mmCIF file of C-alpha atoms in Angstrom:
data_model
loop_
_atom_site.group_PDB
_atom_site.id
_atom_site.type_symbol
_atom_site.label_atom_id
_atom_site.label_comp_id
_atom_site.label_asym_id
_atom_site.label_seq_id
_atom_site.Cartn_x
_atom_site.Cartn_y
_atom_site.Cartn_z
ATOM 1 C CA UNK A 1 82.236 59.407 102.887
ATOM 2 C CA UNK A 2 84.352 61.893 104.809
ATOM 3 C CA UNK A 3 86.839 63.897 103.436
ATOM 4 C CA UNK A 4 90.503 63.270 104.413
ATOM 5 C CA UNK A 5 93.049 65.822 103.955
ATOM 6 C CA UNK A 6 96.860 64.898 103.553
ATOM 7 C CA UNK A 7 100.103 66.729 103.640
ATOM 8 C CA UNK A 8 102.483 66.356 100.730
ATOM 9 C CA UNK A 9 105.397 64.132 101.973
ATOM 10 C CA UNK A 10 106.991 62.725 98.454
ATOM 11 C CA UNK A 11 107.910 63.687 95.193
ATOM 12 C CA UNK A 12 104.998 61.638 93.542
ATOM 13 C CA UNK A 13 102.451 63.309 96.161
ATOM 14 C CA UNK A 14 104.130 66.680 94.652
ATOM 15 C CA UNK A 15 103.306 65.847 90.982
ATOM 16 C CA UNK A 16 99.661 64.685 92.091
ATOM 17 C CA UNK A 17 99.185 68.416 93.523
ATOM 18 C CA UNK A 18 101.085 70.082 90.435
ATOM 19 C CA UNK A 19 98.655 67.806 87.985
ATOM 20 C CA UNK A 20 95.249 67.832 89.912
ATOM 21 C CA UNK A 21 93.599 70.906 88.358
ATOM 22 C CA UNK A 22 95.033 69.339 85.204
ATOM 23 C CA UNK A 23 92.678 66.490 85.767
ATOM 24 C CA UNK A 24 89.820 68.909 87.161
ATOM 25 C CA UNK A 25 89.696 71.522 84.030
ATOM 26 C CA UNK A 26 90.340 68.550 81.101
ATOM 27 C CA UNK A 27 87.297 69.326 79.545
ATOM 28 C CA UNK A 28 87.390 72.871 80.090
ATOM 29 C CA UNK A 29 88.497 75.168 76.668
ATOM 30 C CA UNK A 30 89.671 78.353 79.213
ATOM 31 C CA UNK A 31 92.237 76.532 81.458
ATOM 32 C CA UNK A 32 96.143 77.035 80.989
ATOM 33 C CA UNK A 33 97.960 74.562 82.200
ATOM 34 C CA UNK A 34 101.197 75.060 83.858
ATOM 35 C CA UNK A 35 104.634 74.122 82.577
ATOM 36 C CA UNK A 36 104.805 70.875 84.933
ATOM 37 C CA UNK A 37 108.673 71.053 85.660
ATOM 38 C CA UNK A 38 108.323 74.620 86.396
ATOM 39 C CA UNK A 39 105.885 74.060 89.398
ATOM 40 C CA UNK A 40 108.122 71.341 90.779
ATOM 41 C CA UNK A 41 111.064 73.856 90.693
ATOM 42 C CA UNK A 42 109.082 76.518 92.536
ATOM 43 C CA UNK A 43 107.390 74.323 95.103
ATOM 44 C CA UNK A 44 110.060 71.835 95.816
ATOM 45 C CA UNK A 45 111.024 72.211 99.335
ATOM 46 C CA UNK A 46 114.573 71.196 98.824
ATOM 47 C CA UNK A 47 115.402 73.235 95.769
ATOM 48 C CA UNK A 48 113.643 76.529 95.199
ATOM 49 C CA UNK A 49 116.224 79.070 97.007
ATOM 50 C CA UNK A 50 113.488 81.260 98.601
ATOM 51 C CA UNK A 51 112.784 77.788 100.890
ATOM 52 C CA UNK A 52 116.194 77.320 100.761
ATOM 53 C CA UNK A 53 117.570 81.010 102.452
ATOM 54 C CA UNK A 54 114.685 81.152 104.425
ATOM 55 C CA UNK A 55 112.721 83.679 102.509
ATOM 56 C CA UNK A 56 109.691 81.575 102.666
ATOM 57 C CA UNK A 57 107.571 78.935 104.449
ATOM 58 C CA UNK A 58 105.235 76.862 102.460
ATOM 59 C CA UNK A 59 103.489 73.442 103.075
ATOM 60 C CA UNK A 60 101.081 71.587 100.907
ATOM 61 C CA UNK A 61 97.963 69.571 101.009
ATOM 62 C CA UNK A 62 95.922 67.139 99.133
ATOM 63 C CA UNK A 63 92.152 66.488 99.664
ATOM 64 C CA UNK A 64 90.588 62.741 98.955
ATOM 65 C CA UNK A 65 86.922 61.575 98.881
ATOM 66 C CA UNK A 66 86.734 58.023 98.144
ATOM 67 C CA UNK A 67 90.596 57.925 98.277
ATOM 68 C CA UNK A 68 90.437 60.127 94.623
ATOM 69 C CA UNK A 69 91.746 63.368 95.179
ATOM 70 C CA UNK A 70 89.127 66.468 94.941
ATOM 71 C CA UNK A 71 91.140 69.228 95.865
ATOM 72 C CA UNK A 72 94.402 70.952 96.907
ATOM 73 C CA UNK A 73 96.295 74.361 98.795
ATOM 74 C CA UNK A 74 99.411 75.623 99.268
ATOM 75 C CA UNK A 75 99.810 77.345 103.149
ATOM 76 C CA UNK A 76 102.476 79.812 102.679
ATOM 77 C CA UNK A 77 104.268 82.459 104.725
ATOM 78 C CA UNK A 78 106.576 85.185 102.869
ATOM 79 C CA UNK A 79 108.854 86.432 105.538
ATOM 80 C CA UNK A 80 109.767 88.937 103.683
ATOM 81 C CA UNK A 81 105.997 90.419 104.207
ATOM 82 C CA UNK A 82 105.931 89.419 107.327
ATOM 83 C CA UNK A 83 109.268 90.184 108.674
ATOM 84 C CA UNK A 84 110.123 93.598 106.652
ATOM 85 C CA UNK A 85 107.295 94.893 106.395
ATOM 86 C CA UNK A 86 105.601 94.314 109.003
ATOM 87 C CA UNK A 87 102.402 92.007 107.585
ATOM 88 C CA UNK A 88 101.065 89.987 110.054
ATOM 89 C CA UNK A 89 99.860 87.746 106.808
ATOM 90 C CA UNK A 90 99.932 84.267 106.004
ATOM 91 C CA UNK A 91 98.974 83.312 102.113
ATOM 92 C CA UNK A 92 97.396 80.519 100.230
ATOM 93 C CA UNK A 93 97.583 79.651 96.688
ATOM 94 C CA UNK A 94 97.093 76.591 94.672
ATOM 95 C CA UNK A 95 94.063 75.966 95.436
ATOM 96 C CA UNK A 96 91.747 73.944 93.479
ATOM 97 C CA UNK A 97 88.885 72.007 94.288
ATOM 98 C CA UNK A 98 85.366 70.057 93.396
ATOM 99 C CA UNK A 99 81.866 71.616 94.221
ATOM 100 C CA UNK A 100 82.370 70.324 97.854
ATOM 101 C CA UNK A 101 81.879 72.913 100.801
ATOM 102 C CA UNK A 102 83.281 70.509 102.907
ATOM 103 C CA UNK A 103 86.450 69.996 100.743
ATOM 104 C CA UNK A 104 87.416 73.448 100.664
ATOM 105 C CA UNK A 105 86.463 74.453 104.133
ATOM 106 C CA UNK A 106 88.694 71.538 105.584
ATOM 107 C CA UNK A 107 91.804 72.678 102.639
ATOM 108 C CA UNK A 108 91.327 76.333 104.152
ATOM 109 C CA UNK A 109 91.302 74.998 107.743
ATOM 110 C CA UNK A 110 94.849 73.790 106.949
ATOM 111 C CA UNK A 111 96.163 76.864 105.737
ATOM 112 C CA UNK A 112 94.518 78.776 108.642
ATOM 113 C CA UNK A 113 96.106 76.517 111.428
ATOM 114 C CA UNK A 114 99.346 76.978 109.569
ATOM 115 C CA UNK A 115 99.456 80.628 109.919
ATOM 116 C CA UNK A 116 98.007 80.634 113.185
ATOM 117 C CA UNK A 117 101.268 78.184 114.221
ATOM 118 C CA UNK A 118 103.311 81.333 113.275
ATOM 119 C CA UNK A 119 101.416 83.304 115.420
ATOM 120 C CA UNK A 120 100.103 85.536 112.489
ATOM 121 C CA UNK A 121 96.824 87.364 112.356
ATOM 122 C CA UNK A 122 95.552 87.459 108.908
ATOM 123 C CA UNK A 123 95.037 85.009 105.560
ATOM 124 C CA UNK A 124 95.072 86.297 101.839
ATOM 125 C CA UNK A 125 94.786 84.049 99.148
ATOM 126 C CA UNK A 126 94.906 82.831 95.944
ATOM 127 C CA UNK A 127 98.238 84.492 95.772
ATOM 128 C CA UNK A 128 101.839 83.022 95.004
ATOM 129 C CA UNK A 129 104.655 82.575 97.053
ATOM 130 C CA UNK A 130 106.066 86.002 95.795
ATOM 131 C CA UNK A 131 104.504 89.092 93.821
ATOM 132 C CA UNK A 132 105.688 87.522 91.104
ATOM 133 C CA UNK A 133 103.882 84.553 90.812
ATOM 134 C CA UNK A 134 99.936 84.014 89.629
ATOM 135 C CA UNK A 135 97.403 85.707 91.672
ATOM 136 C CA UNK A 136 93.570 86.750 92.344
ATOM 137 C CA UNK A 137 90.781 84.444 91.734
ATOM 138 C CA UNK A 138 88.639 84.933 88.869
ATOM 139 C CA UNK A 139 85.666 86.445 89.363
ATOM 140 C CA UNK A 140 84.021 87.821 85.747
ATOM 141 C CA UNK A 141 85.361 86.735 82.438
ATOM 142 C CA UNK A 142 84.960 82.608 83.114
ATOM 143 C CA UNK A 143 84.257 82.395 78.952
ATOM 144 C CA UNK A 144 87.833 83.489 78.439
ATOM 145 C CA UNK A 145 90.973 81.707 78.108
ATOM 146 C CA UNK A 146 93.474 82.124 80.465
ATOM 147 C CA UNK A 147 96.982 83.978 79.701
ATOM 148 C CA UNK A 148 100.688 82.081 80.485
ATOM 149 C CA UNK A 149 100.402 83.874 83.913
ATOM 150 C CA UNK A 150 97.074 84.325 85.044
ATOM 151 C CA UNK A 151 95.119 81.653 86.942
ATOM 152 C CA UNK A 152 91.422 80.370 85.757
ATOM 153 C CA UNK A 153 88.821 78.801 88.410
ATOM 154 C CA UNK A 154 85.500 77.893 88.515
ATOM 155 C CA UNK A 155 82.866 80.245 89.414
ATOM 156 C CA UNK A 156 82.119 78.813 92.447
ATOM 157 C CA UNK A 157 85.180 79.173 93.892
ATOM 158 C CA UNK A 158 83.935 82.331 94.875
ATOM 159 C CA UNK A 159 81.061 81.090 96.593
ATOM 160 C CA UNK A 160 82.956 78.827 98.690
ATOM 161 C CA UNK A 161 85.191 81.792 99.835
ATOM 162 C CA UNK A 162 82.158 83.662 100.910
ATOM 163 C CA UNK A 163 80.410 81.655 102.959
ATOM 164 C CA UNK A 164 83.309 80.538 104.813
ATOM 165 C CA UNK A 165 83.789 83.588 105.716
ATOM 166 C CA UNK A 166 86.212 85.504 103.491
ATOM 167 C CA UNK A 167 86.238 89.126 102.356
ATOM 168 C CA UNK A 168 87.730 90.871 99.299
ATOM 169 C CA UNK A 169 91.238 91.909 99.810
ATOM 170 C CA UNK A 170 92.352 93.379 96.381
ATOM 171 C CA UNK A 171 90.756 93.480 92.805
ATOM 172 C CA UNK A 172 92.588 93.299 89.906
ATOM 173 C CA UNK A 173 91.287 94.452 85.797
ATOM 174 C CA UNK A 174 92.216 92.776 82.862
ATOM 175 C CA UNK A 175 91.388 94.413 79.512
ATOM 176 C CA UNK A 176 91.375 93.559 75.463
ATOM 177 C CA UNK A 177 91.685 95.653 72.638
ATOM 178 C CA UNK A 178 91.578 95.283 68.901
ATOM 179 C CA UNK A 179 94.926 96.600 67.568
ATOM 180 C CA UNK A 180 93.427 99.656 65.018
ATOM 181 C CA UNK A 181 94.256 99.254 61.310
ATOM 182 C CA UNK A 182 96.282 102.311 61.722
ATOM 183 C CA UNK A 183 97.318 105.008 64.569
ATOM 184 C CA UNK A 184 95.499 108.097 64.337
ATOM 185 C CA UNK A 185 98.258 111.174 62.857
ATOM 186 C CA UNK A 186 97.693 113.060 65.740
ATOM 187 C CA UNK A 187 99.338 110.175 68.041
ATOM 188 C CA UNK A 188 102.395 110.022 65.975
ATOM 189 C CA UNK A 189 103.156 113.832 65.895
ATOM 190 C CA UNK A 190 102.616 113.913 69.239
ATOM 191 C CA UNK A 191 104.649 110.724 69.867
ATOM 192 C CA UNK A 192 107.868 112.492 68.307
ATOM 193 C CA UNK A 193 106.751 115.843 70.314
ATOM 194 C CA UNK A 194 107.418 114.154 73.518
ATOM 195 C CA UNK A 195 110.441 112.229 72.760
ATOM 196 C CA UNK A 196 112.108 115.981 71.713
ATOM 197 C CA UNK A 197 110.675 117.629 74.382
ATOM 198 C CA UNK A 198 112.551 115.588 76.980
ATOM 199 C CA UNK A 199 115.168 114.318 74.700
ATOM 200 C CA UNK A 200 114.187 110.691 74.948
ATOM 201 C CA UNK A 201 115.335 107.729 72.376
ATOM 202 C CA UNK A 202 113.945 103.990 71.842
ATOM 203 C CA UNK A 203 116.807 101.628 72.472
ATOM 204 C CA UNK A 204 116.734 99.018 70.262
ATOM 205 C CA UNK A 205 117.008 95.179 72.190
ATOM 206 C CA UNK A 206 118.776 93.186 69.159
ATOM 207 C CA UNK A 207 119.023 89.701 70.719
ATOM 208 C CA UNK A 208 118.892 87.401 74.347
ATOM 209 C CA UNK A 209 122.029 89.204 75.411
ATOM 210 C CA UNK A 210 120.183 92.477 75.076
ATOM 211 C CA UNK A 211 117.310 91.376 77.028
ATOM 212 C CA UNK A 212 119.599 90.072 79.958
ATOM 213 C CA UNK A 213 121.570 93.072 80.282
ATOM 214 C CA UNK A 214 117.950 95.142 80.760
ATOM 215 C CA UNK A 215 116.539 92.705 83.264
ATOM 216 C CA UNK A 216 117.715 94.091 86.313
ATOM 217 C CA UNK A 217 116.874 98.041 85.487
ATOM 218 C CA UNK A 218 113.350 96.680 84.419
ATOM 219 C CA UNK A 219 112.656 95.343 87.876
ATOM 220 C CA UNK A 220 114.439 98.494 89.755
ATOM 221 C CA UNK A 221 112.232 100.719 87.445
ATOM 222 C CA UNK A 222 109.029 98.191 88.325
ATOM 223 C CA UNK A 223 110.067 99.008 92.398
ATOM 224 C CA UNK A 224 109.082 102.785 91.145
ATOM 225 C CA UNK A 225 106.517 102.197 89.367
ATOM 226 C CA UNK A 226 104.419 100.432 91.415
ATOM 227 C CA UNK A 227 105.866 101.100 95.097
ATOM 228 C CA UNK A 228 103.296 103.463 96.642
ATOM 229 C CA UNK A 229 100.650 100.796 95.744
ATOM 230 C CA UNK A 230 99.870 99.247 99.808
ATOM 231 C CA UNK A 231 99.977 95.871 98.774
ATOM 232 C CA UNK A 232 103.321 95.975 96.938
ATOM 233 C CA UNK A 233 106.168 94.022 98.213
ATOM 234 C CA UNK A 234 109.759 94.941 96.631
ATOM 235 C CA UNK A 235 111.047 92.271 94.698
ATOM 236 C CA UNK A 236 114.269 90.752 95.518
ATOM 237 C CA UNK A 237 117.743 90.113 93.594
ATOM 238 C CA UNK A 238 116.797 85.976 94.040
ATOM 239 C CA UNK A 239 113.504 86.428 92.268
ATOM 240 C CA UNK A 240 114.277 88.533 89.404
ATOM 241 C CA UNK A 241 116.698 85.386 88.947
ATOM 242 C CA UNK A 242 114.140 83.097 89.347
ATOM 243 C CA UNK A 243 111.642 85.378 86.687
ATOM 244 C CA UNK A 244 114.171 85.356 84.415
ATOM 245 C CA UNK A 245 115.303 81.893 84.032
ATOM 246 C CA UNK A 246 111.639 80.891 83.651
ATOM 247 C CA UNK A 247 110.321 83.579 81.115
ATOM 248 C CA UNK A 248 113.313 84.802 79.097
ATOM 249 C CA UNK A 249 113.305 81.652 77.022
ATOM 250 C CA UNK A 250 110.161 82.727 75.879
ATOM 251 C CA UNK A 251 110.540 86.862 75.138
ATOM 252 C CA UNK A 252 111.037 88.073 71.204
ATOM 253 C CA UNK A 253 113.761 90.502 71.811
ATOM 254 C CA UNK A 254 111.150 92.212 69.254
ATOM 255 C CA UNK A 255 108.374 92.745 71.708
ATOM 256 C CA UNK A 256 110.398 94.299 74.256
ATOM 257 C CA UNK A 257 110.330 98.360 74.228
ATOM 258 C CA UNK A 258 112.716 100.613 76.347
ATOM 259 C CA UNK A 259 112.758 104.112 76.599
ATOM 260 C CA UNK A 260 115.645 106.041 77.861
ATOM 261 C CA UNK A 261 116.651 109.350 78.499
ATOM 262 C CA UNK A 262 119.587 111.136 77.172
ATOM 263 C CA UNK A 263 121.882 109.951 79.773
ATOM 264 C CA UNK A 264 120.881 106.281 78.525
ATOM 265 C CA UNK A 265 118.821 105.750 81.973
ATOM 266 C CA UNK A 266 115.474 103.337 81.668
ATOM 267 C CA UNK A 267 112.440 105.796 82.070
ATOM 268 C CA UNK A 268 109.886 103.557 80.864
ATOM 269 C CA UNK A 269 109.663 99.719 79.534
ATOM 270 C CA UNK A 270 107.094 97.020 77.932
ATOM 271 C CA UNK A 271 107.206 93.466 77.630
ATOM 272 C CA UNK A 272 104.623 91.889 75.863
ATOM 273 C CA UNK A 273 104.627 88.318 74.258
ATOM 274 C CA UNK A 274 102.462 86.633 71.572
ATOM 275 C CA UNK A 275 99.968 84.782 73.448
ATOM 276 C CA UNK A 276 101.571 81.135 74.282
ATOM 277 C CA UNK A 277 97.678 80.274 75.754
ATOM 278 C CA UNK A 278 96.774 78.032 73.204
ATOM 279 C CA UNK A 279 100.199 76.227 72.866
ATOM 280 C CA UNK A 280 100.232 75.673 76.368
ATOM 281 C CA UNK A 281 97.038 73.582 75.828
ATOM 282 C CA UNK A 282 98.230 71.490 73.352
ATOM 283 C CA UNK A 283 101.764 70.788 75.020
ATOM 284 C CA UNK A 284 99.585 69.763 77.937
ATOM 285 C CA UNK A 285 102.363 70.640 80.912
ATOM 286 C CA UNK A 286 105.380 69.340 79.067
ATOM 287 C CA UNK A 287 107.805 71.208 76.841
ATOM 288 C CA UNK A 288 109.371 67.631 75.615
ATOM 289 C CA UNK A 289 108.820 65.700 73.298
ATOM 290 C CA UNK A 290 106.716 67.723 71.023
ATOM 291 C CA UNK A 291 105.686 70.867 73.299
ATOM 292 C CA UNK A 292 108.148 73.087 71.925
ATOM 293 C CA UNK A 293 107.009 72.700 68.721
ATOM 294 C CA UNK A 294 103.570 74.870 69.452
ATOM 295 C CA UNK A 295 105.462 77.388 71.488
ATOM 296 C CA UNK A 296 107.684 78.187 68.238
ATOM 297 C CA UNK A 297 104.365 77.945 65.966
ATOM 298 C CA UNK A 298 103.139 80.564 68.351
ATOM 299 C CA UNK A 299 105.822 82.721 68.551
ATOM 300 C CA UNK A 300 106.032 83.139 64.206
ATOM 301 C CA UNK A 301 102.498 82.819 63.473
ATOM 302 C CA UNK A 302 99.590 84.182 66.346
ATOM 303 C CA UNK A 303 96.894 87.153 65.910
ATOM 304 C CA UNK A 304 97.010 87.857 69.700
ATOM 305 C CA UNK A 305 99.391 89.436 72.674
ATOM 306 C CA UNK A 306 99.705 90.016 75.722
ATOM 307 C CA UNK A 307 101.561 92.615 78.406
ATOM 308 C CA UNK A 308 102.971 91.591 80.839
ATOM 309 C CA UNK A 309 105.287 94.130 82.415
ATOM 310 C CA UNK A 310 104.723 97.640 81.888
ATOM 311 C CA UNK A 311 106.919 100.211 84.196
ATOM 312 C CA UNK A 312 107.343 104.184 83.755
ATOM 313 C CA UNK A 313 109.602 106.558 86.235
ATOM 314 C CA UNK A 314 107.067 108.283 88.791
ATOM 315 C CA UNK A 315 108.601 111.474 87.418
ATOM 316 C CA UNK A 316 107.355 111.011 83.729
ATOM 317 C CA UNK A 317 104.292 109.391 84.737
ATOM 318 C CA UNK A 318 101.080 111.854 83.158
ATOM 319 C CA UNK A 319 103.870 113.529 80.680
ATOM 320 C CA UNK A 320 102.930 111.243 77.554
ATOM 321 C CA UNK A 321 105.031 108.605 78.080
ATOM 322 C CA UNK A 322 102.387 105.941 77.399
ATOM 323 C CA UNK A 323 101.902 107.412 73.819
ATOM 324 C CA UNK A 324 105.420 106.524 73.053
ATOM 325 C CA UNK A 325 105.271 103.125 74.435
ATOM 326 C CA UNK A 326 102.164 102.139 72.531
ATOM 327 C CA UNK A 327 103.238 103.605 69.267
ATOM 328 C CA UNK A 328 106.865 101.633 69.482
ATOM 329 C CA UNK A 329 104.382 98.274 71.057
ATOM 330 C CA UNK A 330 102.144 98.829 67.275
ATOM 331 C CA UNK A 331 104.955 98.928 65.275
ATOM 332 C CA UNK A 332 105.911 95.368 66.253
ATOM 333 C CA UNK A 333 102.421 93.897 66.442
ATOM 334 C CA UNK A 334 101.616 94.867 63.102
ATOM 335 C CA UNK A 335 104.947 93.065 61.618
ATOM 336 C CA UNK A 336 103.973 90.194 63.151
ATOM 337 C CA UNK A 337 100.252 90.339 62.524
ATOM 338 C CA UNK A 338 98.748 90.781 66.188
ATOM 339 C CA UNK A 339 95.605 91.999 65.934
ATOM 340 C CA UNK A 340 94.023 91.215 69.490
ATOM 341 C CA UNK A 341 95.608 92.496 72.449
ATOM 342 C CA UNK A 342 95.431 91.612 76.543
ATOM 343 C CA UNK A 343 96.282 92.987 79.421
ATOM 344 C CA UNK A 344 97.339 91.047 82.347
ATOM 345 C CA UNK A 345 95.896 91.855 85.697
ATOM 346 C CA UNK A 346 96.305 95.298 86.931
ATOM 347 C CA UNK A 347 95.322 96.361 90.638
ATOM 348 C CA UNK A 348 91.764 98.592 90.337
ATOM 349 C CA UNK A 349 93.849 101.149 91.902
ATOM 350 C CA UNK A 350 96.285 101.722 89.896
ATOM 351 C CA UNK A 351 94.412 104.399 87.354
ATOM 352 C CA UNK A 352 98.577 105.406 85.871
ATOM 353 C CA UNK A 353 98.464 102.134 84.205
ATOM 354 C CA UNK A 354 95.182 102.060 83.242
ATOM 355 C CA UNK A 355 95.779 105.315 81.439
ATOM 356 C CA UNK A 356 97.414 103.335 78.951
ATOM 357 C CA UNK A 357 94.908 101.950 77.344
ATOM 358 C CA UNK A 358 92.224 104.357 77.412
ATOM 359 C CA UNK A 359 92.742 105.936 73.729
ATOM 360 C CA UNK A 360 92.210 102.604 72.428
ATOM 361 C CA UNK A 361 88.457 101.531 73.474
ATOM 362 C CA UNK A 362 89.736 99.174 76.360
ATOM 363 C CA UNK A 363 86.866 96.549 77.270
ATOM 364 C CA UNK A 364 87.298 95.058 80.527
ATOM 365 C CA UNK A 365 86.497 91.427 80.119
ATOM 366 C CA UNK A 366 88.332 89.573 83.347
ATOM 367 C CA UNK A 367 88.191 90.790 86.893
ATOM 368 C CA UNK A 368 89.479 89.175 90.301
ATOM 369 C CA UNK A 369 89.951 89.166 93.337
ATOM 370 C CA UNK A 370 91.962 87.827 96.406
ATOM 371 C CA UNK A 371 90.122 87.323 99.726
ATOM 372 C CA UNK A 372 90.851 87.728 103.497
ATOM 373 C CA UNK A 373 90.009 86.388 106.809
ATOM 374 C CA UNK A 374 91.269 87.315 110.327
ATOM 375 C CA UNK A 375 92.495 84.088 111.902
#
């Protein structure tokens, strides 16, 4: 039977797209769902603000075989890419689908006519609607669970990509480590070294109000960080909003660290989180009744974390900055017991962040990618 592909029109159509690759990984021990009201906040149409102001264009589509659906895409254009800096780029994202060729060619051929309305010359895709949202298909690692914000696929996906005639458009590294029993001397002499040698101090973030009041020079220092990277759009006043009202809920004020410098200006930052992987799981998309109750089991009793933001001042990047950061990270893993550690993904580029790790026997276990076409 022929596949027919449908635009999303209704709230119900909305929720089928949010909870088909629900349906599609249920037997699968490595897929993270999504927190269900989450997605409908950041794909509704009529309520998400970057829709609302303009910022973005998105439209979404639903795949059926034997009116059951098989697959689904989002067709999205950032204007902010496009317009500021000059990106002649449409995106895709959300896309899921069966083994089919003929499914996802005729999802992609959606998202292709889409840009092509907007007179654009290029496709990337699986990205978000923003830089802040899940991104790059999975490529190596397909035996791993997913983290809270990283997307899992089958590895076909890939295929599909190839032979309708995609290309690689950025890679991304993820890497684990086991936390050592204890940090070598050496590391902790030199750790106080640096912080005298350019009078640096660890403020301490106490509670939620801490962590709100460090948001916005996290996300400034984040513009430094990772600005000269090609692909790296800056992030707006809206969506640092938007990041924080969905993630602050679910940051220990404990496994935040913040370096400043003697005038009390951010030079360097880390967020990481126990891992809420597993938790996600079992809550299944849905925080009420009962989900909450595994994402507070997992925040007081978990062996494993993850980063997720990392930033350090171009000026003190290479100076042993990273050696401070890790040794304040360690400190809070071991009182909680966090003995496995995960990176999220970092662009292959981007060796200053990958210098973090490297003292610690770093094994790169996920890779992916996103993938281009000229339309």
């Amino acid at each position: 039977m022929s596949i027919e592909i449908k635009e999303v029109k209704t709230q119900k159509e909305l929720m089928q797209f949010i909870k088909f690759p629900m349906e599609l990984y249920k037997n699968s021990p490595y897929y993270v769902p999504p927190l269900i009201n989450e997605e409908k906040e950041a794909l509704d149409l009529n309520k998400n603000e970057i829709f609302l102001e303009g910022k973005a264009k998105a439209r979404y589509f639903l795949a059926y075989k034997n009116n059951k659906i098989v697959g689904r895409i989002a067709a999205i254009i950032n204007w902010n890419e496009v317009k500021n800096q000059g990106i002649s780029r449409a995106r895709f994202g959300w896309f899921d689908f069966i083994d089919d060729k003929e499914v996802s060619k005729k999802l992609l051929d959606k998202a292709i006519e889409f840009g092509q309305a907007e007179g654009l010359k290029e496709i990337e895709g699986p990205v978000g609607l923003t830089n802040l949202d899940k991104a790059g298909l999975l490529t190596y690692g397909f035996d791993k669970i997913a983290t809270m914000v990283t997307l899992y696929n089958h590895a076909y996906y890939e295929q599909h990509l190839l032979e309708h005639g995609f290309t690689t458009a950025k890679e991304w590294v993820e890497y684990e480590m086991i936390l050592p029993k204890e940090l070598p001397e050496k590391l902790e002499k030199f750790t106080t070294l640096i912080k005298n040698r350019y009078n640096l101090k660890i403020r301490k973030i106490e509670n939620k109000k801490d962590l709100v009041q460090i948001v916005d020079p996290m996300f400034a220092l984040l513009d430094k960080t990772y600005g000269h990277l090609s692909s790296y759009v800056p992030i707006e006043q809206k969506q640092i909003q938007q990041y924080k009202d969905k993630y602050i809920n679910f940051v220990n004020p404990d496994f935040v660290s913040v370096i400043e410098d003697e005038n009390g200006k951010m030079i360097a930052f880390a967020v990481t989180m126990p891992s809420y992987s597993k938790a996600l799981q079992k809550a299944k998309g849905k925080l009420l009744p009962f989900g909450w109750y595994h994402f507070w089991k997992a925040s007081k009793k978990n062996d494993s974390a993850a980063f997720y933001l990392i930033g350090i001042a171009p000026e003190y990047q290479g100076k042993g900055i990273t050696a401070i950061v890790f040794n304040e990270m360690y400190k809070t893993f071991k009182k909680y017991g966090i003995s496995y550690l995960e990176t999220n993904p970092e662009l292959i580029e981007n060796k200053n962040i990958q210098t973090l790790w490297k003292d610690y026997e770093p094994k790169n276990h996920k890779r992916r990618k996103s993938y281009k076409k000229d339309i």
